[in-house]
XYZ file of C-alpha atoms in Angstrom:
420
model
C 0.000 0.000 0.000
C 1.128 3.564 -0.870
C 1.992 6.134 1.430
C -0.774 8.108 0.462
C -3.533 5.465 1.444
C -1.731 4.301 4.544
C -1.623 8.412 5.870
C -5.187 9.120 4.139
C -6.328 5.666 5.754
C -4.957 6.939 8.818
C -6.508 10.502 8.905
C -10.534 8.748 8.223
C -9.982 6.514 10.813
C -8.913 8.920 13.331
C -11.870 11.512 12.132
C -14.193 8.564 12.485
C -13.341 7.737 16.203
C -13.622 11.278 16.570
C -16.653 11.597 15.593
C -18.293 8.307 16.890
C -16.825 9.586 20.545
C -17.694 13.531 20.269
C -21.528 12.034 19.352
C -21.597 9.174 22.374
C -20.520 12.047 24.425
C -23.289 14.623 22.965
C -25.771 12.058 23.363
C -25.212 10.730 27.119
C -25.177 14.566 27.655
C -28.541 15.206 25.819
C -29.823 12.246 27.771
C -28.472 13.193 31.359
C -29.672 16.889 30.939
C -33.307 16.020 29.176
C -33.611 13.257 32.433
C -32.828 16.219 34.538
C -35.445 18.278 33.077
C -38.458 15.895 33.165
C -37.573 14.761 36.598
C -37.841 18.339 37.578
C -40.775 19.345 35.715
C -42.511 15.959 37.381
C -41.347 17.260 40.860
C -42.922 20.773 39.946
C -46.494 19.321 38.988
C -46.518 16.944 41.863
C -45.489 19.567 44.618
C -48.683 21.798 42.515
C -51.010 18.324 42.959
C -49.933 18.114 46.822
C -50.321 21.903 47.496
C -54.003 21.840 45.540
C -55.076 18.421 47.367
C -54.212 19.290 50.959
C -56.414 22.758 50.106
C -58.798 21.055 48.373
C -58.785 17.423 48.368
C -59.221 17.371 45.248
C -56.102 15.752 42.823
C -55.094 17.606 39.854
C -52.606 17.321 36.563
C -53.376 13.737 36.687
C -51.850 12.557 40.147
C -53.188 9.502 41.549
C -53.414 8.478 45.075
C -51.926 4.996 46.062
C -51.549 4.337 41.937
C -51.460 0.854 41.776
C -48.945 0.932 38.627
C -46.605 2.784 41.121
C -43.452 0.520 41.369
C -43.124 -0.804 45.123
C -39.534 0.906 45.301
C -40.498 3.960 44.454
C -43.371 3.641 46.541
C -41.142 2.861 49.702
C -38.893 5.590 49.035
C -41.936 7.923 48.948
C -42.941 6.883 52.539
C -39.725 7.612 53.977
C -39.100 10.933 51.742
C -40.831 13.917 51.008
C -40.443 14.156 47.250
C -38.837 11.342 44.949
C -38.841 10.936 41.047
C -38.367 7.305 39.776
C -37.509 6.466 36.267
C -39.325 3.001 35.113
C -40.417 1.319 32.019
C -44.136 0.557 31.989
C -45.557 -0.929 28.830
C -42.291 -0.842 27.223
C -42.598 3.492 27.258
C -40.422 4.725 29.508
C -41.347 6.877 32.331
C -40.880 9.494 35.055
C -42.722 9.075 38.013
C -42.883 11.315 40.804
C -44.386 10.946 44.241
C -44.614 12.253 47.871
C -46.657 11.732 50.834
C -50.168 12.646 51.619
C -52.175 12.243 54.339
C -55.583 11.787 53.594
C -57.419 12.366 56.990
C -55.665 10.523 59.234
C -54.352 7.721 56.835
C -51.103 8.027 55.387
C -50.659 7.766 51.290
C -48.688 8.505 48.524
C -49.721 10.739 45.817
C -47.679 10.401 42.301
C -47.772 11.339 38.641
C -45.881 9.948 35.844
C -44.388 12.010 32.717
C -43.707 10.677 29.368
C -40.334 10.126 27.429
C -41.800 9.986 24.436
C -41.572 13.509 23.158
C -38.016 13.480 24.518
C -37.473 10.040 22.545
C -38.780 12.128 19.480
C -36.311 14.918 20.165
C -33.307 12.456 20.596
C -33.822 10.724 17.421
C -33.835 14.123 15.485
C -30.516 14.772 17.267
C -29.554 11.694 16.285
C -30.008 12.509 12.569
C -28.458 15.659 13.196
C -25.264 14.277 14.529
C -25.103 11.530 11.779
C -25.239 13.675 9.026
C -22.900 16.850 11.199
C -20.634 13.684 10.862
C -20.887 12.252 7.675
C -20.200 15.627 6.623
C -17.208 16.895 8.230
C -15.624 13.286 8.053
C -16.348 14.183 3.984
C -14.704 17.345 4.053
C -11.494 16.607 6.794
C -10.931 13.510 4.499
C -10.848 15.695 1.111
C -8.662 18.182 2.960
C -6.480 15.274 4.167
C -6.237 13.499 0.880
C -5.121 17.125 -0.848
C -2.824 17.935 1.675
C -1.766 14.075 1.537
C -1.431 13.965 -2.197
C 1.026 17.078 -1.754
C 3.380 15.525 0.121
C 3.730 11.959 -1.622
C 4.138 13.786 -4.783
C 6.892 15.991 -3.331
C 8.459 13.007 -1.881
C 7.961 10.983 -5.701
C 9.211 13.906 -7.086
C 12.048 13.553 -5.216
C 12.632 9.682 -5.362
C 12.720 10.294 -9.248
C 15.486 12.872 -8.590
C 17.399 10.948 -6.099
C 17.334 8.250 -9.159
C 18.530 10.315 -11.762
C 21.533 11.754 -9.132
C 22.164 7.740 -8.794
C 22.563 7.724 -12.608
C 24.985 10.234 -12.802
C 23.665 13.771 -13.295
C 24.985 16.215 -11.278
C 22.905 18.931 -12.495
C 19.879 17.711 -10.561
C 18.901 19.430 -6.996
C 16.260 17.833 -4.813
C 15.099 21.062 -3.595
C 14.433 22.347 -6.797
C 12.457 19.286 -7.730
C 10.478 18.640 -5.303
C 8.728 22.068 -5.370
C 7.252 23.818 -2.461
C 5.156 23.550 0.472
C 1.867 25.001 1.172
C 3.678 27.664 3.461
C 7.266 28.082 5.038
C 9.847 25.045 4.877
C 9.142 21.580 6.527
C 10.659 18.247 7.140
C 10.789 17.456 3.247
C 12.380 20.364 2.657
C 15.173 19.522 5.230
C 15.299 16.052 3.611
C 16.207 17.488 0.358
C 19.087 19.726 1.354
C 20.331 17.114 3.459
C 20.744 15.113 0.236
C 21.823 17.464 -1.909
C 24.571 18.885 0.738
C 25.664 15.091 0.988
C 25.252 14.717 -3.245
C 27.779 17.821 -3.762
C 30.367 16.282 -1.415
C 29.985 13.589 -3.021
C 30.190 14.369 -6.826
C 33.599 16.417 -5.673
C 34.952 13.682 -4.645
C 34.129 11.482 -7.538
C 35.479 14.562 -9.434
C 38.530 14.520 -7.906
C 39.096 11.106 -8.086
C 38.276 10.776 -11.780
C 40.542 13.654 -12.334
C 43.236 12.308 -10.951
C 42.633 8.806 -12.713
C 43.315 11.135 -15.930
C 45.824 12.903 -14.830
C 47.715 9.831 -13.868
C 46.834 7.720 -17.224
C 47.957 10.994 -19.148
C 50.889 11.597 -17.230
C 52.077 7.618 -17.538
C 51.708 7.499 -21.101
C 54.539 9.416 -22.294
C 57.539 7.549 -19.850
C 55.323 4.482 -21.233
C 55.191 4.702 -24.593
C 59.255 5.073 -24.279
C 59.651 1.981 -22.064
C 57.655 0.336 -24.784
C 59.862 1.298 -27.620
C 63.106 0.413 -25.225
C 61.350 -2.879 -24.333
C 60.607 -4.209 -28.177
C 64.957 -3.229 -28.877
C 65.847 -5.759 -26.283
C 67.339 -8.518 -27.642
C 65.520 -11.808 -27.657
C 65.867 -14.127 -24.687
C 63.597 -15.666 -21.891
C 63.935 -12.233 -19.689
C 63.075 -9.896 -22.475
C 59.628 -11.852 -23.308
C 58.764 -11.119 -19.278
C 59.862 -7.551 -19.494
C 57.516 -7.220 -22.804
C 54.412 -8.830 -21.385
C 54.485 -6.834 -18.367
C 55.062 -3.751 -20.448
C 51.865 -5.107 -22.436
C 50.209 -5.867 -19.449
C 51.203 -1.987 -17.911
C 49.910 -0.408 -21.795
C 46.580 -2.107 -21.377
C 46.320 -1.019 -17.978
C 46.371 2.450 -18.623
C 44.524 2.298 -22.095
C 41.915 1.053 -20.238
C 42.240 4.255 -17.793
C 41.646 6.385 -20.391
C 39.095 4.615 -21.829
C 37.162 5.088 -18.303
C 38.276 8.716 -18.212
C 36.743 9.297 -21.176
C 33.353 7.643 -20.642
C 33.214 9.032 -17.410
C 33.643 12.671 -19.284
C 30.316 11.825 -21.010
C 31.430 13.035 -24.134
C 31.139 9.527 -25.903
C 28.603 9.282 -28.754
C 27.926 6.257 -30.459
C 27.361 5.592 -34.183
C 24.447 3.534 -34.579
C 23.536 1.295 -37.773
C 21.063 -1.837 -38.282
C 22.772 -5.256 -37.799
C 21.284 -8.849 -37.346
C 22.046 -9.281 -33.878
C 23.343 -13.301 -34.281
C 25.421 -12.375 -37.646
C 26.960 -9.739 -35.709
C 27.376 -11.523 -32.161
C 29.131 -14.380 -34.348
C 31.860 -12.289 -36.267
C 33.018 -10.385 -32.718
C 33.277 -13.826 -30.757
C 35.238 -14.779 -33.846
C 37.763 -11.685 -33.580
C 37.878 -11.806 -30.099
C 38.900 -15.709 -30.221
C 41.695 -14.963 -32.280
C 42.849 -12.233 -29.857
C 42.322 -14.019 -26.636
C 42.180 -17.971 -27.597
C 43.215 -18.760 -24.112
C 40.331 -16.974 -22.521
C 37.427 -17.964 -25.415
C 39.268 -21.606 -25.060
C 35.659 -23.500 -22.843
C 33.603 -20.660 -24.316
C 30.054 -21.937 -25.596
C 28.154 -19.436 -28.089
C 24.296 -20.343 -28.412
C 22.727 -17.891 -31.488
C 18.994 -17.944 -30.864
C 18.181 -14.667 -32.719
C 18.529 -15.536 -36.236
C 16.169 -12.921 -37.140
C 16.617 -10.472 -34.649
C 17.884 -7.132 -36.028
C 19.614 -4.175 -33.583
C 20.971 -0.661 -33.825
C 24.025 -0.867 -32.205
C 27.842 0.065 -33.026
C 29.172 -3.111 -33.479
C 32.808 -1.635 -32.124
C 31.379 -0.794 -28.936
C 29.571 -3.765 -28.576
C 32.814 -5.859 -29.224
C 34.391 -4.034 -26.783
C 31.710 -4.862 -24.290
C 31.704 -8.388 -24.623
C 35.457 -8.501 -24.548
C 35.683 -7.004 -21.083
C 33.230 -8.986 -20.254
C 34.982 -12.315 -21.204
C 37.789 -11.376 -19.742
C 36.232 -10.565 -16.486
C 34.001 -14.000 -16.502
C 37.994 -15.611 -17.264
C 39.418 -13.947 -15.012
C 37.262 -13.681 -12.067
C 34.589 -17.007 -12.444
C 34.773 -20.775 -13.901
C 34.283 -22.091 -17.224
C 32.292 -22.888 -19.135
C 31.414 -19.420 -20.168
C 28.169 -19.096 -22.189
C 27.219 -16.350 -24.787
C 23.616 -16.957 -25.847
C 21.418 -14.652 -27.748
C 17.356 -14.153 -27.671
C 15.317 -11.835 -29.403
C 16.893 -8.592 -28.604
C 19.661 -9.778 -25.603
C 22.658 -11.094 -25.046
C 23.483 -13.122 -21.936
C 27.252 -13.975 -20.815
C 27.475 -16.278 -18.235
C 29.781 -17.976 -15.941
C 29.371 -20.341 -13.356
C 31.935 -18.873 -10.156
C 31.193 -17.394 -7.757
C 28.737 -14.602 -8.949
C 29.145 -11.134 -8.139
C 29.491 -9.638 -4.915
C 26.517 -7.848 -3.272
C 27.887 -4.342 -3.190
C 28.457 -4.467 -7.161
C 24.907 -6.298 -7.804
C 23.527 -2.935 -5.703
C 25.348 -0.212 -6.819
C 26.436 -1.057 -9.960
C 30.498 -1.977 -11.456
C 32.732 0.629 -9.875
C 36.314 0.984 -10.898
C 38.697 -0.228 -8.516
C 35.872 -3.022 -7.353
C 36.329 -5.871 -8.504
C 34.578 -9.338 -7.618
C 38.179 -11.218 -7.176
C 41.183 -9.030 -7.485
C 42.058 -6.820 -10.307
C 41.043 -3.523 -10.032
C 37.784 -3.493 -11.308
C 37.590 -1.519 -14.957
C 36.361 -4.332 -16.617
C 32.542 -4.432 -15.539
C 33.461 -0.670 -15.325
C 34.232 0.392 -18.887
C 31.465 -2.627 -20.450
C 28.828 -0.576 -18.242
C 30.141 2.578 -19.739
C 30.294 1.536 -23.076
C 26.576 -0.020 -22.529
C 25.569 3.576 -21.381
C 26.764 5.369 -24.622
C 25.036 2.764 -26.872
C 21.734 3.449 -24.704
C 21.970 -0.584 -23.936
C 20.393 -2.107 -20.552
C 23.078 -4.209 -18.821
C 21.797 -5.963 -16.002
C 24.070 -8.216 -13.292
C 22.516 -11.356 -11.398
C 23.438 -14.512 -9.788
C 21.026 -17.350 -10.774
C 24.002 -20.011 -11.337
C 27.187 -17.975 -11.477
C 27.784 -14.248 -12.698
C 24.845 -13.485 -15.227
C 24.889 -9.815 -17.570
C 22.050 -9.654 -19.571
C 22.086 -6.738 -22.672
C 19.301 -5.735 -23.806
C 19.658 -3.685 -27.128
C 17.848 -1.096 -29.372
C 15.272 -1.969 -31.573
C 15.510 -1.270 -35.223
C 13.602 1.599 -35.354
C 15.162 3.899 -32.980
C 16.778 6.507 -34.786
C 20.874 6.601 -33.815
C 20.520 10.019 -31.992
C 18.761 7.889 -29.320
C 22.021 6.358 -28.640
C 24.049 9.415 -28.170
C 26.166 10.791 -25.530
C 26.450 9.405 -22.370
């Protein structure tokens, strides 16, 4: 259930108890009081009846002498009192009697009259009605107020969910505050929410800022004493030592390609080129290049085509790029067999190690995070490259380390794969 019902939910119910209390209360009041007044109105006729009959003898306003319907407590408690009033039911009507002694000569008696609830019982009910529809009323209007005021907030706080999301995804531009809009008056508690993020999101984006500059910086700054130890590495004359030097050298060059490469998609200033391909025809002739680059690694690799006629916009460069990394990463990092199927419009890679750790399944590949050693810019520069081609890559465990792509369709145009 939604915030919104569960608070809106919340405010009816407590205006219903309200009301159902505030009207139990009005009526036992309406009750006591209205008891109160036909007692005393009883007492007033009666002490009139007793005045008239000792002057008279004669009994008025309907009192009776010894009144056989008299009920034998009240009739005691007259005896021993001067004036009593006695509420009883008497052919299921309810009733206010009141009596008080008499003498008539010299024999003692009790003289009473009785008053009628039934005009009262008549005004109750219309109070009744009154209340009920007093209530029905305001619970209608407190619970449109409460669903407006309600609606307010949980669309604030959506807005700023949505926000929060697209901060997640990388842009920086995006404030909380300013998304979220305002209140119906001053600042509250949302509002304090959303600078609390956005203070934390700006420490945080200059820190990723300074830490992806100075991954740049470093991988522009290596490149140059590299690309000389490279040269000074391939003059070296042939012999069991120089091969080691070489393939470290290799192994360093890749290293800080790879850097770059990062740098560079983390600059979002990558755009991709976009052009129809059959998405098996095309899977088939990258697993084929990247076989004869890395036969050690593609050596227990299984490729299942099951989109013959699937067609993709995609730039089959990048996408050779992706599935290289992620080869390498499955080779590196999990256990053969590795499996490269296609369907419809994806492409699964799977492995069957360990699977990825939690924190990467959650947040996402992060360079320098890796799932078993390494450093991490595998997963890091196949999500990037995924990001400029406007590809969903998604990470799982079912048996192993599972990324699923999930590519254009044909008719999207190739802007809609732009910059990242």
């Amino acid at each position: 259930m939604s915030l919104r019902w569960k608070i809106t939910g919340m405010t009816i119910l407590s205006v219903l108890l309200t009301l159902l209390i505030s009207a139990m209360l009005v009526r036992q009041m309406i009750n006591l009081s209205e008891e109160q007044r036909l007692r005393e109105e009883a007492t007033t006729s009666l002490q009139q009846a007793v005045r008239i009959l000792d002057e008279t003898g004669i009994s008025i306003l309907g009192a009776k002498v010894n009144d056989p319907l008299l009920p034998d407590q009240a009739r005691e408690a007259a005896k021993a009192d001067q004036y009593i009033t006695y509420r009883a039911v008497l052919e299921g009507r309810e009733i206010i009697y009141a009596a008080a002694p008499v003498k008539l000569g010299a024999q003692p008696a009790v003289l009473s009259l009785s008053v009628s609830w039934a005009n009262s019982q008549q005004m109750r009910q219309s109070v009744d009605t009154a209340l009920l529809w007093a209530g029905i009323t305001t619970l209608v209007l407190v619970s449109a107020i409460g669903i407006v005021v309600v609606s307010r907030l949980v669309k604030r706080i959506t807005r700023g969910s949505h926000a929060a999301r697209a901060i997640a995804s990388g842009d920086r531009q995006v404030l909380l505050e300013d998304s979220i809009g305002k209140p119906f008056g001053g600042r509250d508690e949302v509002d304090e929410f959303a600078g609390a993020v956005d203070a934390m999101a700006r420490e945080l984006n200059s820190k990723i800022t300074a830490e992806q500059r100075y991954s740049a910086d470093l991988a522009h700054e290596l490149r140059t004493p590299l690309t000389g130890l490279v040269t000074a590495a391939s003059l070296l004359p042939a012999s069991r030592p120089t091969q080691l030097v070489q393939d470290r050298v290799a192994k360093l060059r890749n290293l800080i390609e790879d850097l770059l490469e990062v740098s560079r998609l983390e600059s979002r200033i990558e755009s991709a080129e976009l052009v129809k391909v059959g998405l098996d025809h095309c899977v088939a002739e990258i697993i084929e290049r990247i076989r004869g680059r890395r036969p050690e690694q593609c050596a227990g690799l299984d490729l299942r085509l099951g989109a013959a006629s699937s067609e993709v916009r995609v730039e089959p460069r990048r996408l050779e790029r992706i599935l290289e990394n992620l080869i390498s990463n499955a080779w590196a990092h999990g256990e053969g067999p590795i499996i490269i199927s296609t369907r419809g419009r994806s492409i699964r890679v799977l492995d069957h190690g360990q699977g990825f750790p939690r924190s990467v399944l959650e947040n996402g590949p992060e360079r320098f995070v890796s799932k078993g050693g390494g450093i991490g810019l595998g997963l890091t520069i196949a999500s990037g490259q995924a990001q400029v081609l406007g590809v969903t890559m998604k990470l799982s465990n079912p048996h192993g380390a599972l990324v699923e792509l999930e590519l254009q369709p044909p008719q999207e145009t190739p802007g809609q794969g732009g910059a990242a």
